[in-house]
Tab-separated table of C-alpha atoms in Angstrom:
chain	number	residue	atom	x	y	z
Z	7	UNK	CA	33.884	-18.345	-21.072
Z	8	UNK	CA	34.556	-16.078	-18.177
Z	9	UNK	CA	32.909	-13.289	-19.896
Z	10	UNK	CA	29.567	-15.639	-20.361
Z	11	UNK	CA	29.119	-16.917	-17.183
Z	12	UNK	CA	29.677	-13.546	-15.945
Z	13	UNK	CA	27.087	-12.357	-18.233
Z	14	UNK	CA	25.021	-14.891	-16.727
Z	15	UNK	CA	25.133	-14.421	-13.388
Z	16	UNK	CA	24.336	-10.826	-14.069
Z	17	UNK	CA	21.615	-11.645	-15.831
Z	18	UNK	CA	20.512	-14.020	-12.691
Z	19	UNK	CA	21.380	-10.990	-10.320
Z	20	UNK	CA	18.804	-9.228	-12.180
Z	21	UNK	CA	16.257	-12.037	-12.187
Z	22	UNK	CA	16.429	-12.136	-8.975
Z	23	UNK	CA	15.199	-8.172	-8.062
Z	24	UNK	CA	13.073	-8.397	-10.427
Z	25	UNK	CA	11.118	-11.578	-9.206
Z	26	UNK	CA	11.435	-9.952	-5.488
Z	27	UNK	CA	9.911	-6.456	-7.282
Z	28	UNK	CA	7.249	-8.065	-9.040
Z	29	UNK	CA	5.694	-9.888	-5.870
Z	30	UNK	CA	6.225	-7.184	-3.401
Z	31	UNK	CA	4.512	-4.417	-5.618
Z	32	UNK	CA	2.655	-6.529	-7.272
Z	33	UNK	CA	4.308	-4.684	-11.125
Z	34	UNK	CA	6.568	-7.586	-13.738
Z	35	UNK	CA	9.306	-6.191	-12.753
Z	36	UNK	CA	10.134	-4.194	-15.986
Z	37	UNK	CA	10.883	-0.709	-13.925
Z	38	UNK	CA	14.019	-2.534	-13.421
Z	39	UNK	CA	14.666	-5.252	-16.232
Z	40	UNK	CA	14.837	-2.289	-18.782
Z	41	UNK	CA	17.405	0.185	-17.171
Z	42	UNK	CA	19.498	-3.178	-15.742
Z	43	UNK	CA	19.289	-4.316	-19.357
Z	44	UNK	CA	21.055	-1.186	-20.235
Z	45	UNK	CA	23.662	-1.095	-18.446
Z	46	UNK	CA	24.851	-4.679	-18.192
Z	47	UNK	CA	23.741	-5.949	-21.137
Z	48	UNK	CA	25.030	-3.106	-23.136
Z	49	UNK	CA	21.183	-2.817	-25.076
Z	50	UNK	CA	19.328	0.279	-26.309
Z	51	UNK	CA	16.371	1.238	-24.791
Z	52	UNK	CA	14.359	-0.484	-27.731
Z	53	UNK	CA	15.663	-4.132	-27.489
Z	54	UNK	CA	15.958	-3.720	-24.122
Z	55	UNK	CA	12.074	-2.711	-23.490
Z	56	UNK	CA	11.479	-6.166	-25.723
Z	57	UNK	CA	13.393	-8.231	-24.126
Z	58	UNK	CA	12.036	-7.129	-20.861
Z	59	UNK	CA	8.401	-8.050	-22.254
Z	60	UNK	CA	9.643	-11.597	-22.514
Z	61	UNK	CA	10.923	-11.188	-18.627
Z	62	UNK	CA	7.700	-10.576	-17.010
Z	63	UNK	CA	5.152	-13.637	-18.076
Z	64	UNK	CA	6.870	-16.138	-15.999
Z	65	UNK	CA	7.252	-13.776	-13.545
Z	66	UNK	CA	3.714	-12.738	-13.483
Z	67	UNK	CA	2.067	-16.440	-13.694
Z	68	UNK	CA	3.960	-17.486	-10.580
Z	69	UNK	CA	3.473	-14.351	-8.581
Z	70	UNK	CA	-0.590	-14.458	-9.775
Z	71	UNK	CA	-0.840	-17.564	-8.659
Z	72	UNK	CA	0.941	-16.906	-4.782
Z	73	UNK	CA	-1.531	-14.217	-4.295
Z	74	UNK	CA	-4.902	-15.966	-5.912
Z	75	UNK	CA	-4.296	-18.765	-3.534
Z	76	UNK	CA	-4.374	-16.246	-0.493
Z	77	UNK	CA	-7.901	-15.020	-2.475
Z	78	UNK	CA	-5.827	-11.875	-3.500
Z	79	UNK	CA	-6.823	-12.074	-7.212
Z	80	UNK	CA	-10.455	-10.146	-8.856
Z	81	UNK	CA	-10.635	-12.327	-11.676
Z	82	UNK	CA	-13.537	-10.470	-13.071
Z	83	UNK	CA	-11.491	-7.430	-13.035
Z	84	UNK	CA	-8.226	-8.745	-14.289
Z	85	UNK	CA	-10.415	-10.424	-17.143
Z	86	UNK	CA	-11.691	-7.234	-18.034
Z	87	UNK	CA	-7.985	-5.743	-17.753
Z	88	UNK	CA	-6.560	-7.865	-19.805
Z	89	UNK	CA	-9.137	-7.504	-23.102
Z	90	UNK	CA	-7.478	-4.128	-22.874
Z	91	UNK	CA	-4.571	-4.617	-22.644
Z	92	UNK	CA	-4.057	-7.748	-25.352
Z	93	UNK	CA	-4.965	-5.384	-27.572
Z	94	UNK	CA	-3.282	-2.488	-26.437
Z	95	UNK	CA	0.408	-4.223	-26.075
Z	96	UNK	CA	1.075	-5.059	-30.819
Z	97	UNK	CA	0.087	-1.266	-30.862
Z	98	UNK	CA	2.914	-0.265	-27.942
Z	99	UNK	CA	5.240	-2.765	-29.688
Z	100	UNK	CA	4.630	-1.444	-33.103
Z	101	UNK	CA	5.027	2.133	-32.045
Z	102	UNK	CA	8.202	1.291	-30.270
Z	103	UNK	CA	10.049	-0.072	-33.526
Z	104	UNK	CA	8.725	3.550	-35.177
Z	105	UNK	CA	9.606	5.689	-32.150
Z	106	UNK	CA	12.958	7.243	-32.339
Z	107	UNK	CA	15.639	6.057	-29.186
Z	108	UNK	CA	16.053	9.513	-27.794
Z	109	UNK	CA	12.243	9.774	-27.486
Z	110	UNK	CA	11.789	6.166	-25.480
Z	111	UNK	CA	13.866	7.560	-22.012
Z	112	UNK	CA	11.492	10.387	-21.768
Z	113	UNK	CA	8.623	8.106	-22.581
Z	114	UNK	CA	9.489	6.437	-19.875
Z	115	UNK	CA	9.760	8.716	-17.128
Z	116	UNK	CA	7.189	10.511	-18.033
Z	117	UNK	CA	5.021	7.074	-17.687
Z	118	UNK	CA	6.814	7.046	-14.335
Z	119	UNK	CA	5.610	10.497	-12.858
Z	120	UNK	CA	2.238	9.892	-13.505
Z	121	UNK	CA	2.059	7.163	-11.701
Z	122	UNK	CA	4.098	8.935	-8.651
Z	123	UNK	CA	1.010	11.554	-8.722
Z	124	UNK	CA	-1.557	8.466	-8.408
Z	125	UNK	CA	0.179	6.381	-5.324
Z	126	UNK	CA	0.692	10.151	-3.644
Z	127	UNK	CA	-2.992	10.650	-4.227
Z	128	UNK	CA	-4.343	7.149	-3.605
Z	129	UNK	CA	-4.458	5.969	0.327
Z	130	UNK	CA	-3.402	2.875	0.357
Z	131	UNK	CA	-5.450	-0.041	2.566
Z	132	UNK	CA	-5.077	-3.744	3.459
Z	133	UNK	CA	-8.948	-4.351	2.959
Z	134	UNK	CA	-11.367	-2.633	0.839
Z	135	UNK	CA	-14.891	-3.101	-0.610
Z	136	UNK	CA	-14.619	-3.864	-4.250
Z	137	UNK	CA	-17.165	-2.139	-6.386
Z	138	UNK	CA	-17.995	-3.556	-9.358
Z	139	UNK	CA	-20.432	-2.263	-12.647
Z	140	UNK	CA	-20.432	-1.066	-16.021
Z	141	UNK	CA	-18.885	1.902	-15.306
Z	142	UNK	CA	-16.323	0.143	-13.790
Z	143	UNK	CA	-16.034	-2.136	-16.090
Z	144	UNK	CA	-15.469	0.402	-19.023
Z	145	UNK	CA	-12.861	2.209	-17.206
Z	146	UNK	CA	-11.267	-0.912	-16.175
Z	147	UNK	CA	-11.142	-2.170	-19.768
Z	148	UNK	CA	-9.851	1.823	-20.897
Z	149	UNK	CA	-6.974	0.949	-18.038
Z	150	UNK	CA	-6.077	-1.996	-19.623
Z	151	UNK	CA	-5.532	-1.007	-23.117
Z	152	UNK	CA	-3.271	1.974	-21.797
Z	153	UNK	CA	-1.319	-0.725	-20.166
Z	154	UNK	CA	-0.992	-2.933	-22.867
Z	155	UNK	CA	0.504	-0.072	-24.922
Z	156	UNK	CA	2.745	1.018	-22.334
Z	157	UNK	CA	3.983	-2.340	-21.920
Z	158	UNK	CA	4.733	-3.064	-25.551
Z	159	UNK	CA	5.849	0.137	-25.309
Z	160	UNK	CA	8.500	0.638	-22.328
Z	161	UNK	CA	8.729	-2.970	-21.748
Z	162	UNK	CA	6.762	-3.183	-18.208
Z	163	UNK	CA	3.449	-4.769	-17.459
Z	164	UNK	CA	1.598	-2.449	-17.059
Z	165	UNK	CA	1.472	-3.029	-12.958
Z	166	UNK	CA	2.493	0.394	-12.289
Z	167	UNK	CA	-0.592	1.946	-14.085
Z	168	UNK	CA	-2.517	-1.046	-13.262
Z	169	UNK	CA	-1.979	-1.468	-9.160
Z	170	UNK	CA	-2.819	2.197	-8.039
Z	171	UNK	CA	-5.875	2.012	-11.113
Z	172	UNK	CA	-7.437	-0.361	-9.707
Z	173	UNK	CA	-7.209	0.968	-5.972
Z	174	UNK	CA	-8.948	4.053	-7.198
Z	175	UNK	CA	-11.205	2.543	-9.776
Z	176	UNK	CA	-12.609	-0.233	-7.584
Z	177	UNK	CA	-12.013	0.786	-4.473
Z	178	UNK	CA	-9.928	-2.476	-3.905
Z	179	UNK	CA	-7.230	-3.094	-1.159
Z	180	UNK	CA	-3.037	-2.840	-2.122
Z	181	UNK	CA	-2.767	-7.037	-1.889
Z	182	UNK	CA	-5.637	-7.655	-3.637
Z	183	UNK	CA	-4.730	-4.495	-6.460
Z	184	UNK	CA	-1.090	-6.422	-6.527
Z	185	UNK	CA	-2.741	-9.764	-7.041
Z	186	UNK	CA	-5.076	-8.804	-10.151
Z	187	UNK	CA	-2.172	-6.777	-11.653
Z	188	UNK	CA	-0.183	-9.428	-11.701
Z	189	UNK	CA	-3.008	-12.063	-13.049
Z	190	UNK	CA	-3.656	-8.904	-16.225
Z	191	UNK	CA	-0.087	-9.048	-17.348
Z	192	UNK	CA	0.532	-12.244	-18.311
Z	193	UNK	CA	-1.656	-12.454	-21.485
Z	194	UNK	CA	-0.414	-9.027	-21.750
Z	195	UNK	CA	3.310	-9.962	-21.895
Z	196	UNK	CA	2.706	-13.288	-23.837
Z	197	UNK	CA	0.665	-10.988	-26.736
Z	198	UNK	CA	3.945	-8.042	-26.565
Z	199	UNK	CA	5.782	-10.476	-26.689
Z	200	UNK	CA	5.058	-12.138	-29.167
Z	201	UNK	CA	4.765	-9.287	-31.834
Z	202	UNK	CA	8.129	-8.572	-30.861
Z	203	UNK	CA	9.800	-11.580	-31.701
Z	204	UNK	CA	7.888	-11.709	-35.125
Z	205	UNK	CA	9.652	-8.512	-35.356
Z	206	UNK	CA	13.335	-10.040	-33.888
Z	207	UNK	CA	13.295	-6.740	-31.868
Z	208	UNK	CA	13.783	-9.178	-27.988
Z	209	UNK	CA	16.601	-11.127	-26.965
Z	210	UNK	CA	14.987	-14.344	-25.835
Z	211	UNK	CA	17.302	-16.374	-24.412
Z	212	UNK	CA	18.041	-13.139	-22.404
Z	213	UNK	CA	14.748	-12.758	-21.780
Z	214	UNK	CA	13.738	-16.097	-20.533
Z	215	UNK	CA	16.967	-16.269	-18.267
Z	216	UNK	CA	15.768	-13.345	-16.743
Z	217	UNK	CA	12.346	-14.029	-16.397
Z	218	UNK	CA	13.136	-17.554	-15.154
Z	219	UNK	CA	15.204	-16.480	-12.542
Z	220	UNK	CA	12.382	-13.960	-11.337
Z	221	UNK	CA	9.751	-16.440	-11.085
Z	222	UNK	CA	11.173	-18.075	-8.025
Z	223	UNK	CA	12.131	-15.483	-6.417
Z	224	UNK	CA	8.540	-13.835	-7.587
Z	225	UNK	CA	6.847	-15.269	-4.038
Z	226	UNK	CA	8.993	-14.761	-2.033
Z	227	UNK	CA	8.084	-10.925	-2.843
Z	228	UNK	CA	4.213	-11.542	-2.514
Z	229	UNK	CA	4.820	-13.073	1.062
Z	230	UNK	CA	6.637	-9.772	1.929
Z	231	UNK	CA	4.241	-7.858	0.668
Z	232	UNK	CA	2.460	-8.850	3.408
Z	233	UNK	CA	4.712	-8.096	6.199
Z	234	UNK	CA	4.979	-4.586	4.579
Z	235	UNK	CA	2.108	-1.524	5.419
Z	236	UNK	CA	0.489	-0.152	3.045
Z	237	UNK	CA	1.856	3.270	3.520
Z	238	UNK	CA	5.179	2.363	3.699
Z	239	UNK	CA	5.372	0.209	0.859
Z	240	UNK	CA	3.769	2.868	-0.911
Z	241	UNK	CA	6.617	5.118	-0.187
Z	242	UNK	CA	9.144	2.197	-0.962
Z	243	UNK	CA	7.674	1.572	-4.381
Z	244	UNK	CA	7.714	5.493	-5.049
Z	245	UNK	CA	11.347	6.179	-3.739
Z	246	UNK	CA	11.912	3.384	-6.274
Z	247	UNK	CA	10.403	4.287	-9.477
Z	248	UNK	CA	12.458	7.680	-8.613
Z	249	UNK	CA	15.507	5.900	-8.895
Z	250	UNK	CA	14.876	4.283	-11.955
Z	251	UNK	CA	13.572	7.402	-13.480
Z	252	UNK	CA	16.988	9.081	-12.901
Z	253	UNK	CA	18.735	5.651	-14.151
Z	254	UNK	CA	17.037	5.929	-17.626
Z	255	UNK	CA	16.991	9.363	-18.332
Z	256	UNK	CA	20.741	9.626	-17.418
Z	257	UNK	CA	21.515	6.543	-19.820
Z	258	UNK	CA	19.257	7.367	-22.403
Z	259	UNK	CA	20.366	11.059	-22.883
Z	260	UNK	CA	24.104	9.365	-23.192
Z	261	UNK	CA	23.275	6.556	-25.701
Z	262	UNK	CA	20.881	8.783	-28.009
Z	263	UNK	CA	23.319	10.442	-30.408
Z	264	UNK	CA	25.552	6.771	-31.177
Z	265	UNK	CA	21.919	5.036	-31.609
Z	266	UNK	CA	20.005	7.532	-33.886
Z	267	UNK	CA	22.138	7.479	-36.784
Z	268	UNK	CA	20.984	3.569	-37.040
Z	269	UNK	CA	17.285	4.335	-35.805
Z	270	UNK	CA	15.598	2.413	-38.543
Z	271	UNK	CA	16.865	-1.169	-37.259
Z	272	UNK	CA	16.968	-3.078	-34.463
Z	273	UNK	CA	20.248	-3.629	-32.614
């Protein structure tokens, strides 16, 4: 009983951190949930990624509502991104089951590296004039497809791609990009979760424990986002991603040899 209680407390702690980061940076929280589940719930990256996607949905819903009531959501952009992401999420879920475990940490780290480059090539602003036309719609559709594939594959909501993408493609301010990103993650995470649950790839109890806790804490992160300077927020996010990349890569390299033997099954 003590071990079970301790596990629940750990999951709640993961949810608190994921929720604050979700609201603060406009991400689903998967970038912290995946490595945390690997470290503290003894999951391999495949199961951690699938379970993380379960947790993203409630946090994204509450975070998106928090930004929406402040007028920081671009509904048309979110709809366009969502169409692409809903198509991409099941594709990512299939790839998650098919790819060897030893490959997944490198995909995750490569994904973070691309995000870091995009962060440092974009000058964050608080406001910003939004441009939305046919070209922007097509680019956002493709961006949504990419974020959906990544969400199903590495267990993140795609926000770390969508937020800088909205700033570059639409010229959106940082708060508008974060709010729109969180709204986009709702259908993405739900479609990916359904695909993973059908394959019994995710731990529903763990995912909901983390997700409900994250949902409670997400509004606090959204409020904090307004208090942080956009440039400072970018540096904080970049530093956070570097730490996560190191953790995922180090743990993935240690666990890969013992997991590859059972690569055809989900733990």
